[in-house]
Short mmCIF file of C-alpha atoms and ligand atoms in Angstrom, two decimals:
data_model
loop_
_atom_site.label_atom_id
_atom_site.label_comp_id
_atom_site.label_asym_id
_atom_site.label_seq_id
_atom_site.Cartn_x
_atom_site.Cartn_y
_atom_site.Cartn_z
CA UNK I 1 0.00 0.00 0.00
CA UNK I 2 0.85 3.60 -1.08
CA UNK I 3 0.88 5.21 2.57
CA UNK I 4 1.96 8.99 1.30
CA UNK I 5 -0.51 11.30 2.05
CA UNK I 6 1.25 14.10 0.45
CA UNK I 7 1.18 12.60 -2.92
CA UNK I 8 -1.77 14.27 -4.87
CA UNK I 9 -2.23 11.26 -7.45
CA UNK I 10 -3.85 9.30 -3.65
CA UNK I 11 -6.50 11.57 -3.93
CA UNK I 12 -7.00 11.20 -7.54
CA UNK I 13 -10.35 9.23 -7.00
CA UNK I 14 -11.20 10.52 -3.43
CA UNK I 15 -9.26 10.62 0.25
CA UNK I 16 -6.90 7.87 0.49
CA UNK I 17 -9.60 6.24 3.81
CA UNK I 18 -8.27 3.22 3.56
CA UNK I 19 -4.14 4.49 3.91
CA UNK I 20 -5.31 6.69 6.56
CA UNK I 21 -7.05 3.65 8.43
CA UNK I 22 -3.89 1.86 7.83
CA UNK I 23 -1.97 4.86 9.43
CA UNK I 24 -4.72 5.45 12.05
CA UNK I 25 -3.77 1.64 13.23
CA UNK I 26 -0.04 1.95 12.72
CA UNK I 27 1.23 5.39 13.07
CA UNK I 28 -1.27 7.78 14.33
CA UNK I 29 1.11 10.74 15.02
CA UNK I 30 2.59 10.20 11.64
CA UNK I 31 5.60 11.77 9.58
CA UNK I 32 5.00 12.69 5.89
CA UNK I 33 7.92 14.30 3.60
CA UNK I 34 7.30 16.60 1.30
CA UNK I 35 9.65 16.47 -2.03
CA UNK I 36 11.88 19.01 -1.79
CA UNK I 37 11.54 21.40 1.26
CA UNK I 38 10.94 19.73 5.12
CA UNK I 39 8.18 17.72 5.92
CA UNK I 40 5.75 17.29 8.41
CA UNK I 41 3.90 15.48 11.34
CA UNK I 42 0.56 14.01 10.52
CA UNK I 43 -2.16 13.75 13.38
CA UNK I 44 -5.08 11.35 12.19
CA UNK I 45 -6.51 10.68 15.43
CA UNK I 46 -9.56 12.77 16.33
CA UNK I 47 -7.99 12.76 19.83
CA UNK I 48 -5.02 14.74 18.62
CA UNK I 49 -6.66 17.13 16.36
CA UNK I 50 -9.08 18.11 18.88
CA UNK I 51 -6.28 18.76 21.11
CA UNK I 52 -4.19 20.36 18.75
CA UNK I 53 -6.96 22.64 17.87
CA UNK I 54 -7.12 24.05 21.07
CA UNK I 55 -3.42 24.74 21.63
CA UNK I 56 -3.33 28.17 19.71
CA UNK I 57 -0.11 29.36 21.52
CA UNK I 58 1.93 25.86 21.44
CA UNK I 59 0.35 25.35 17.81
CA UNK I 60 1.01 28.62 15.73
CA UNK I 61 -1.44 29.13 12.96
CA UNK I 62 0.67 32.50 11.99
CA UNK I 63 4.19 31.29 12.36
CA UNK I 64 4.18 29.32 8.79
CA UNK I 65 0.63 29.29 7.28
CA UNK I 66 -2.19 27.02 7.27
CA UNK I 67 -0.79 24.71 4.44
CA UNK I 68 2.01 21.97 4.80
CA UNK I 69 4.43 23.73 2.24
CA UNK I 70 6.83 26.36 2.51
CA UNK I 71 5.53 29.91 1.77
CA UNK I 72 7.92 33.00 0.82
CA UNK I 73 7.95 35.91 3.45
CA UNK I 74 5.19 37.74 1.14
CA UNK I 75 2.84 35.01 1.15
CA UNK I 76 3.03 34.69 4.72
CA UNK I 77 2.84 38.32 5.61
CA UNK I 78 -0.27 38.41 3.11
CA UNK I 79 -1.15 35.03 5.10
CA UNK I 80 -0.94 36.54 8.56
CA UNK I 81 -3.04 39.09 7.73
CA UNK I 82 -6.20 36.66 7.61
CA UNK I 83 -7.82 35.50 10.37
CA UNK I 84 -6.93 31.61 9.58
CA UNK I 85 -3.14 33.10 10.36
CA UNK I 86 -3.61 34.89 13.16
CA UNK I 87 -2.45 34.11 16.92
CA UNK I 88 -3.67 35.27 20.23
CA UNK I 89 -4.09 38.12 21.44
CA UNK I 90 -4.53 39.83 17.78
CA UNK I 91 -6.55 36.89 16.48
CA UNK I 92 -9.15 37.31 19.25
CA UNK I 93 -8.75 41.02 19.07
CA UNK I 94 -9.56 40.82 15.49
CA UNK I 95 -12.28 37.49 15.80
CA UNK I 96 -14.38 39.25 18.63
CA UNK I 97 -16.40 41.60 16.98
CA UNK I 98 -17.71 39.27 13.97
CA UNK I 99 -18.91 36.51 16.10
CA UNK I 100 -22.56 37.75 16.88
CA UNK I 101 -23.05 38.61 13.70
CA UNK I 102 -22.29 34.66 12.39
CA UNK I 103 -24.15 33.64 15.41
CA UNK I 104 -27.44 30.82 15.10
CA UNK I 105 -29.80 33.08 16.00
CA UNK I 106 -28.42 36.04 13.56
CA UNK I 107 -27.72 33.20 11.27
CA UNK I 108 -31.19 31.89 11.43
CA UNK I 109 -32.93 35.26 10.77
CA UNK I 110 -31.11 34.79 7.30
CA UNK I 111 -33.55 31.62 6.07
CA UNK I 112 -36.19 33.84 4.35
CA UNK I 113 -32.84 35.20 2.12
CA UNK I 114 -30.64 32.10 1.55
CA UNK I 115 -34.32 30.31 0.96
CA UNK I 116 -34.87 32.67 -1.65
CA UNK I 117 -31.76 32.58 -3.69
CA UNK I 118 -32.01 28.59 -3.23
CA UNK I 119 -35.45 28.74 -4.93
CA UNK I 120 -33.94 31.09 -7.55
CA UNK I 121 -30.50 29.53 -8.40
CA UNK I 122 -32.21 25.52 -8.48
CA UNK I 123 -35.63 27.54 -10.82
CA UNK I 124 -32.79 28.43 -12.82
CA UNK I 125 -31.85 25.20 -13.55
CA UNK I 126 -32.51 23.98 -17.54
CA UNK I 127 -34.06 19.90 -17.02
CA UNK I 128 -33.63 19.85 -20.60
CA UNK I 129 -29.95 19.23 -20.60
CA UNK I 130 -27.17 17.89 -18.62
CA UNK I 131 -26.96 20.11 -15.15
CA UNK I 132 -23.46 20.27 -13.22
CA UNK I 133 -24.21 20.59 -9.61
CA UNK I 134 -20.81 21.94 -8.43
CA UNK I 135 -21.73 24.96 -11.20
CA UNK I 136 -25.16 25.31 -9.82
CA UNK I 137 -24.16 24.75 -6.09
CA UNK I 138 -21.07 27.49 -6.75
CA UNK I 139 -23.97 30.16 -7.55
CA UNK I 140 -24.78 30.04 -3.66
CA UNK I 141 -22.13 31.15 -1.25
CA UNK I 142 -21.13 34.18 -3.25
CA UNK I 143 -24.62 35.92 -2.84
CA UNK I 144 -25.31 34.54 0.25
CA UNK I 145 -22.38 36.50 1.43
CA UNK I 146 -22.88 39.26 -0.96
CA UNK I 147 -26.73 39.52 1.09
CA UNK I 148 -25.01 40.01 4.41
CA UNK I 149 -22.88 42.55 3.08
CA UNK I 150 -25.21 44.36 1.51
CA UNK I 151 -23.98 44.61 -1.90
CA UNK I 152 -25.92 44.68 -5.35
CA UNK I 153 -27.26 41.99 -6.58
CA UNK I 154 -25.55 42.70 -10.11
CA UNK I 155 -22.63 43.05 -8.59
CA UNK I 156 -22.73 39.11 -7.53
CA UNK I 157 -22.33 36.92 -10.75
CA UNK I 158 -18.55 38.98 -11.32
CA UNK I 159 -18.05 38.67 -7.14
CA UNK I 160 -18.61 34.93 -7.81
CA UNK I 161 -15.87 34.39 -10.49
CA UNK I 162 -13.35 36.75 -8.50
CA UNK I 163 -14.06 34.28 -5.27
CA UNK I 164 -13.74 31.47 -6.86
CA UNK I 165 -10.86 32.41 -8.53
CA UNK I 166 -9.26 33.86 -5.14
CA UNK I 167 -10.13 30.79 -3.26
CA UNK I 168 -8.28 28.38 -5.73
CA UNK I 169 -4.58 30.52 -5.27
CA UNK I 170 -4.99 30.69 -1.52
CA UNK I 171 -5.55 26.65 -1.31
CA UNK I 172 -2.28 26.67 -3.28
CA UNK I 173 -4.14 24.65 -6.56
CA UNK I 174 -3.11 26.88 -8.79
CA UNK I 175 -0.93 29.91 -8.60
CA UNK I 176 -0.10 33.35 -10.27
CA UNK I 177 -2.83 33.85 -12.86
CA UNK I 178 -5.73 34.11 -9.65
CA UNK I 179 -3.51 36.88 -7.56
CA UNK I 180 -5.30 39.40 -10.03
CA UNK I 181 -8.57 37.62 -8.33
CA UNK I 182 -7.88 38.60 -4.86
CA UNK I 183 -6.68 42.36 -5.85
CA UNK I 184 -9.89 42.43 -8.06
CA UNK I 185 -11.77 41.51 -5.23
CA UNK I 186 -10.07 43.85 -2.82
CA UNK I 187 -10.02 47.01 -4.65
CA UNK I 188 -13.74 46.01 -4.82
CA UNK I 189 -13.68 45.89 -1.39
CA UNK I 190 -12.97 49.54 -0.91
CA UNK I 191 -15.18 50.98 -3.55
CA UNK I 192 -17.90 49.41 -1.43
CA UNK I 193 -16.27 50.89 2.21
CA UNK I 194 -15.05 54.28 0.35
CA UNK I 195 -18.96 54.10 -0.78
CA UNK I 196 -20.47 53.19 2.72
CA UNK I 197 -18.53 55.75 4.27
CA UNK I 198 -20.27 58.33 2.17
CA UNK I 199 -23.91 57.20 2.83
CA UNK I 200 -25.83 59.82 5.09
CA UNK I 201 -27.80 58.68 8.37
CA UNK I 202 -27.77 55.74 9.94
CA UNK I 203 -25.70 52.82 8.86
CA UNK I 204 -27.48 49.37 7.34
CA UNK I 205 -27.60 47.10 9.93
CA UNK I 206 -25.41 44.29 7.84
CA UNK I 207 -22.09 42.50 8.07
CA UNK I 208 -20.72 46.00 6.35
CA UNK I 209 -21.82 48.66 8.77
CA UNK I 210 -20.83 45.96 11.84
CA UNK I 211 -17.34 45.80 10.25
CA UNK I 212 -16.62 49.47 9.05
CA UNK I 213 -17.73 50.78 12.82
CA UNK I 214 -16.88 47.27 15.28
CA UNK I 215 -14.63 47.64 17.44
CA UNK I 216 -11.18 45.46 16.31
CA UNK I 217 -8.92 45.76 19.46
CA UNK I 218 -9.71 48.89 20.47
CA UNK I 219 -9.94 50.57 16.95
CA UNK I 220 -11.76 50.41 13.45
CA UNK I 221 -10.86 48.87 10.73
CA UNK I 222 -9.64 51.21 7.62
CA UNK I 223 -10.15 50.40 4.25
CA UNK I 224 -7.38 48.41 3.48
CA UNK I 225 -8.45 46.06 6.75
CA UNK I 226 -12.04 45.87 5.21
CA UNK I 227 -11.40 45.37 2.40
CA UNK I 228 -8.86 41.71 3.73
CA UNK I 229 -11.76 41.25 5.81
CA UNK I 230 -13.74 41.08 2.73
CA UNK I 231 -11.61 38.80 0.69
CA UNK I 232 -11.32 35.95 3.61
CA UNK I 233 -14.94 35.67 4.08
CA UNK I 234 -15.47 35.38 0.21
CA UNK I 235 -12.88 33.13 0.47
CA UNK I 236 -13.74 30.63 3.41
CA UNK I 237 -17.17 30.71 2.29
CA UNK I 238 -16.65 29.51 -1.48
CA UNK I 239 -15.20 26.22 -1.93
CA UNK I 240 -16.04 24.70 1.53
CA UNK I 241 -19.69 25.57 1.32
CA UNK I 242 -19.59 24.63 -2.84
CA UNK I 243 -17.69 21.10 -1.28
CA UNK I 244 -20.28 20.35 1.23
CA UNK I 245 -23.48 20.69 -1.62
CA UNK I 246 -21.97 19.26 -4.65
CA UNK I 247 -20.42 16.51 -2.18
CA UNK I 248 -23.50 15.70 -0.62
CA UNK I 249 -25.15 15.34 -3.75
CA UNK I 250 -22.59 12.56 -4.97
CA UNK I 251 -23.13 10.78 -1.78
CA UNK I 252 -26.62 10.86 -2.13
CA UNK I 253 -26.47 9.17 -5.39
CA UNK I 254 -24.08 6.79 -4.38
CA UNK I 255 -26.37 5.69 -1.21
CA UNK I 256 -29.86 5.57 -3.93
CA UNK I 257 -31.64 4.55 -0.66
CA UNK I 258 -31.02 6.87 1.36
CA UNK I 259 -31.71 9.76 -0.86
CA UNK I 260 -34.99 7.65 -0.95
CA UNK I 261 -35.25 7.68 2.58
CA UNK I 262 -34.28 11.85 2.47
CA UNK I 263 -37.17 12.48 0.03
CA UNK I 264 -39.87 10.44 2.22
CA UNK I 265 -38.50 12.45 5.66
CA UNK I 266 -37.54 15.51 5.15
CA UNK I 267 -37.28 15.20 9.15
CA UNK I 268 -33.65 13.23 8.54
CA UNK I 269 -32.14 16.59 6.60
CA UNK I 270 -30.37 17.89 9.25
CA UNK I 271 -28.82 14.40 10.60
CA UNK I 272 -27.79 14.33 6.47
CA UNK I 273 -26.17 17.59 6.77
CA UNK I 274 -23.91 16.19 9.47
CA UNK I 275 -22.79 12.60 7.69
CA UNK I 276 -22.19 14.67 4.83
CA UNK I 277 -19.82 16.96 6.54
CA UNK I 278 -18.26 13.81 8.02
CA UNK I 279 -17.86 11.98 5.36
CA UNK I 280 -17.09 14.25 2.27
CA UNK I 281 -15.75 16.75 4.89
CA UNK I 282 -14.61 19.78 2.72
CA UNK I 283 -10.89 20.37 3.99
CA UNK I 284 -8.60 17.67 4.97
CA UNK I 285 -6.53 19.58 6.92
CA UNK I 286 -4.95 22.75 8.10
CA UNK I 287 -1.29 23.37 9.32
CA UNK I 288 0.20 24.57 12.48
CA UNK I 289 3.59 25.00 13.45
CA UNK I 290 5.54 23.77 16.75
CA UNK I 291 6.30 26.77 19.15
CA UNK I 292 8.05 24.66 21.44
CA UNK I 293 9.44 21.33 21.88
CA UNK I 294 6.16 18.98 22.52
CA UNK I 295 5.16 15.66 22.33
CA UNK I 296 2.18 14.28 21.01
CA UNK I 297 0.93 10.36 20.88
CA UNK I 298 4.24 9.36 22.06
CA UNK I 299 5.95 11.14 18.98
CA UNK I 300 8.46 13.88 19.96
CA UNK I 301 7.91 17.02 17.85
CA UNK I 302 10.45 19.68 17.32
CA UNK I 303 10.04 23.68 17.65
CA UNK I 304 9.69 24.78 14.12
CA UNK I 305 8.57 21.52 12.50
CA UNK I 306 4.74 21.63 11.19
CA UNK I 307 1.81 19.47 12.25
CA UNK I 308 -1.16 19.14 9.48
CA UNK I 309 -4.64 18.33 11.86
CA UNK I 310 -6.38 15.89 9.21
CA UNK I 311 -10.00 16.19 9.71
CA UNK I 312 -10.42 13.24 7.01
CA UNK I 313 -8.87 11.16 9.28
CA UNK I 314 -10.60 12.11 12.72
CA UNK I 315 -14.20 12.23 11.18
CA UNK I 316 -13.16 7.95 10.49
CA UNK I 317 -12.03 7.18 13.82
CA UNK I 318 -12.76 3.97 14.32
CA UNK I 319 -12.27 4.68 18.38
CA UNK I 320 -15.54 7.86 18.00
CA UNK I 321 -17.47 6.50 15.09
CA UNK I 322 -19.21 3.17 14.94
CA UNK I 323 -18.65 1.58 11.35
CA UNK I 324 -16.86 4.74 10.23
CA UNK I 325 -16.75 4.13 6.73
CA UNK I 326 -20.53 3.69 6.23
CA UNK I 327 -22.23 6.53 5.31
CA UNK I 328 -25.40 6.50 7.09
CA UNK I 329 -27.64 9.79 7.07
CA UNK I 330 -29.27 9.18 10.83
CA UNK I 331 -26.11 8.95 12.53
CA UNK I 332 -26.10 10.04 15.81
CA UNK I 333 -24.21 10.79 17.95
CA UNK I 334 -22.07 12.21 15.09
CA UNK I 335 -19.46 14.68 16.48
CA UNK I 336 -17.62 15.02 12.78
CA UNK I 337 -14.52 17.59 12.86
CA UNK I 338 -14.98 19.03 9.53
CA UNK I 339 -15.05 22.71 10.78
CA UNK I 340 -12.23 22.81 13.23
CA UNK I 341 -12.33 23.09 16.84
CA UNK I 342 -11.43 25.40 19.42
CA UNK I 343 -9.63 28.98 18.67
CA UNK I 344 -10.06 28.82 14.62
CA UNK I 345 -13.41 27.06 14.90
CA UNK I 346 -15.14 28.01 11.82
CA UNK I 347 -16.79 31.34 11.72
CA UNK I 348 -18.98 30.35 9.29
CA UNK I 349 -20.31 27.14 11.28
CA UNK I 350 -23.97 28.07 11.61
CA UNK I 351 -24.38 29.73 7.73
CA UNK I 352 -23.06 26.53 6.41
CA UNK I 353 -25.24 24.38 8.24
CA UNK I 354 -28.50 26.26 7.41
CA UNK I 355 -27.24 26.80 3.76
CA UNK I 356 -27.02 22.87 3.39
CA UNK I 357 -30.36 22.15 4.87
CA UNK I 358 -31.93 24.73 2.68
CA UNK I 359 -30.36 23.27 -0.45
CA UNK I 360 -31.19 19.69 0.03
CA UNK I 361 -34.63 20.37 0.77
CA UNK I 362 -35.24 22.42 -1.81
CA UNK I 363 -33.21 20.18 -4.37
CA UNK I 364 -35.94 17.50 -2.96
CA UNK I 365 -38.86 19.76 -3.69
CA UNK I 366 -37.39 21.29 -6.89
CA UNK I 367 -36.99 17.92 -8.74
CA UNK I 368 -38.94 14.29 -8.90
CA UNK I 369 -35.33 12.99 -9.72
CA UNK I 370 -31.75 13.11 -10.01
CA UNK I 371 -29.44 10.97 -11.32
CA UNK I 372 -26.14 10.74 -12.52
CA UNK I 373 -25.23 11.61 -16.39
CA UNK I 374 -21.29 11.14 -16.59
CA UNK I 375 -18.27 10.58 -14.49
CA UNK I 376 -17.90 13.45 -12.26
CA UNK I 377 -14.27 14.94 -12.04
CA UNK I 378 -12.37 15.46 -8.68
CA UNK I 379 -10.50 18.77 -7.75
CA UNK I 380 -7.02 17.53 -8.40
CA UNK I 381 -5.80 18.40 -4.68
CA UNK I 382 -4.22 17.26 -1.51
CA UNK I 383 -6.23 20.23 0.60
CA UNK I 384 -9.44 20.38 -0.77
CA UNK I 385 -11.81 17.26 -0.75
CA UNK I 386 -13.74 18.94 -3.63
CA UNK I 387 -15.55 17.81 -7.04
CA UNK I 388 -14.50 19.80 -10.47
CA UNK I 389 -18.16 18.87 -12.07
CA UNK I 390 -20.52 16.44 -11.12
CA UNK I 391 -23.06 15.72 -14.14
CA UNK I 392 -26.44 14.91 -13.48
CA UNK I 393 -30.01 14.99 -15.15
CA UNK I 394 -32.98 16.26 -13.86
CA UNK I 395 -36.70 15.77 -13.97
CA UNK I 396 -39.18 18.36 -12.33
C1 LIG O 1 -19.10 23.47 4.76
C2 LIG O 1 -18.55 24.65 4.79
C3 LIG O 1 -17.37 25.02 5.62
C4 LIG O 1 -16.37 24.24 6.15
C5 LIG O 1 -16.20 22.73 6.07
C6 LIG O 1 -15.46 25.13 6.86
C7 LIG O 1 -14.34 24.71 7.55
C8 LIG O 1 -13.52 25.54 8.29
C9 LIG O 1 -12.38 25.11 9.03
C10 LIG O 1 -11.87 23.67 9.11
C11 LIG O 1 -11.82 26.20 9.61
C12 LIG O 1 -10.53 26.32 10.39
C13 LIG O 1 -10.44 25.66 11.67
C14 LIG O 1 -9.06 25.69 12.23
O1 LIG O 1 -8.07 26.18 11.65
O2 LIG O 1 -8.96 25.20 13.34
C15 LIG O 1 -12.62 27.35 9.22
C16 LIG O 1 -12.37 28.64 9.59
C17 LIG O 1 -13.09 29.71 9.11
N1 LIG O 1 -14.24 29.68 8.37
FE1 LIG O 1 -15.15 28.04 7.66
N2 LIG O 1 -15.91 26.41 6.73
C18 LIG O 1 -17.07 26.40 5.99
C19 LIG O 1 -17.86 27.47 5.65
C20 LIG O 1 -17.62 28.77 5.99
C21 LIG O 1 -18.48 29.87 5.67
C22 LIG O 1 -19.81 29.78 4.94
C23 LIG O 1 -17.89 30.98 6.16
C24 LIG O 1 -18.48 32.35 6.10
C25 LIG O 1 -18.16 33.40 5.81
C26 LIG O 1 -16.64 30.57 6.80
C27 LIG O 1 -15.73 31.40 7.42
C28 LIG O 1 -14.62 30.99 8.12
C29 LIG O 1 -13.67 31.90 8.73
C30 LIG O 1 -13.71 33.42 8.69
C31 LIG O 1 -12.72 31.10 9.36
C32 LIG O 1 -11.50 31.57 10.17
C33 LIG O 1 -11.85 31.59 11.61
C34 LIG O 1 -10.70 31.92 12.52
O3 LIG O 1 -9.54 31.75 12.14
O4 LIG O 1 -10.99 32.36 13.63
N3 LIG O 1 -16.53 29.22 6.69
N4 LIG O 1 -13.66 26.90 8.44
#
């Protein structure tokens, strides 16, 4: 057996599961090299990357990035600048004033809206011809965010080719040509601050207004800030969310009784949501780097050496999940990993969950049927458990 985890060509077809079973058994706390520049430490147990997760000052999330290779001191200032690279204190200084506005009950005010561009973007649909779910799932995040913020809805077909663009260089899938993405996205950024600032009276009360006048450790943000702001939330919200539909759907089709057993209880969606996140969890991993000296599952890890915390592993712990490899939409309990843990914990946590159980509801009520037309095609990554295209037909 193949046991590199690195290696890209693994996940050609899907997450190597059974390697990282292997490994699970074998070598939980596990060293992977990298061709060409140092390697890394590999925790697969969901032990260890809940622990890990909540060791923010022993586990450095700014010190080299958030992905296992090297980045060049401009990368990793740019890197540092996002939350996902940020360390106590400024990380909590900077984390603070966003969280109600991502909380479940703010979050849950936002059904009527995300309900409504779900109707929209799945009416748009054409049954008469082959429909790619990842292209009609990528329609969603963008304006969902886009409807926090405020901005125009014609502003949000471009906003969604900049983010998806911008996403794809930050994973590190492909490079140079998507920097112009992020600028594009970021000058945009500051029209809409520059343009905010200039509105008489009272402020909207949106995710703009709270992060023009919030307080960020004791000061505001300026436009430059925003406008970063901006960019990571576009960013964290694209692929992930995009992963979890279009990756859901797959599943669905792969388990034809289950989807069955969706479409007769619509009372199951939520328990869905969950074994979806498990088990086509959107991110295998993210990177910290040692502070110190430490030593984890009997493994002794040096300061400076990075540890990846592989979610695709932990969600199939044999030792938390009965039968892990089974999908199974009424699993409970079902304490999946897929959005982090402690001081990075996603931000997003509560959008993404309503955002799947609107979709796959109204997918259900939208069309009779679904089924597959065509192989679909994998994102050709080592970061991002993600589909390319998944072909299907539809009947209304
Ligand atoms: C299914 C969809 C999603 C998945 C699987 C996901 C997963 C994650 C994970 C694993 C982390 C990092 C945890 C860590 O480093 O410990 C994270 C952080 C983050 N996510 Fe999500 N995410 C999703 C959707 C979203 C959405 C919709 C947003 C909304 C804007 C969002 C915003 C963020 C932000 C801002 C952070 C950084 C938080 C911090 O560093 O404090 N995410 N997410």
């Amino acid at each position: 057996m193949n046991l590199d985890i690195y290696d890209r060509s693994q996940y050609a077809d899907g997450a190597p599961h059974e390697v990282f079973a292997e490994l699970r058994r074998t070598s939980p706390v596990h060293w992977q090299d990298i061709p060409g520049q140092a390697g890394y430490w590999a925790l697969l147990s969901h032990a260890d990357v809940t622990w890990a997760s909540k060791q923010p000052e022993m586990l450095s999330s700014a010190e080299g990035g958030i992905t296992v290779e090297d980045m060049d001191a401009e990368g990793l200032k740019g890197m540092r600048q996002m939350l996902l690279g940020m360390d106590p204190p400024q990380h909590r200084a900077m984390r603070k004033p966003l969280v109600p506005e991502f909380s479940a009950k703010v979050i849950a005010g936002l059904e009527p809206m995300i309900g409504d561009l779900t109707r929209s973007v799945l009416g748009e649909v054409d049954e008469t011809s082959v429909v790619d779910v990842v292209e009609v799932a990528a329609q969603l995040p963008t304006r969902i965010v886009g409807g926090m913020l405020g901005l125009p809805p014609a502003d949000w077909d471009h906003l969604h080719h900049l983010a998806a663009a911008a996403a794809r260089s930050v994973n590190g899938d492909a490079e140079d040509a998507n920097n112009n993405a992020i600028a594009e996205l970021a000058v945009y950024a500051m029209g809409h601050a520059g343009a905010r600032r200039g509105l008489e009276g009272e402020p909207p009360p949106d995710l703009t207004s709270l992060m023009l006048h919030g307080n960020f450790g004791g000061k505001q943000l300026d436009d430059i800030e925003f406008a970063l702001l901006f960019v990571q939330l576009f960013i964290a919200a694209n692929d992930t969310t995009v992963g979890m539909l279009a990756g859901g759907v797959s599943e669905l089709l792969n388990h034809p009784n289950q989807l069955a057993d969706l479409r007769a209880d619509r009372g199951l969606i939520p328990s869905a949501v969950e074994e979806i996140l498990r088990y086509a969890n959107p991110l295998h991993y993210f990177r910290r780097t040692a502070m110190a000296d430490l030593e984890i599952g009997g493994q002794q890890i040096r300061a400076g050496q990075k540890v990846a915390l592989y979610y695709t592993s932990a969600n199939r712990d044999e030792s938390v999940f009965v039968d892990p490899q089974r999908f199974d939409i009424r699993r409970s309990p079902n304490p999946q990993i897929s959005f982090g843990m402690g001081e990075h914990y996603c931000l997003g946590v509560h959008l993404a969950r309503l955002e799947g159980r609107i979709f796959f509801a109204e997918l259900l009520n939208a069309f009779s049927s679904i089924e597959r037309d065509g192989a679909p095609r994998r994102t050709a990554s080592n970061f991002n458990n993600g589909l390319d295209s998944l072909p299907v037909r539809v009947r209304r």
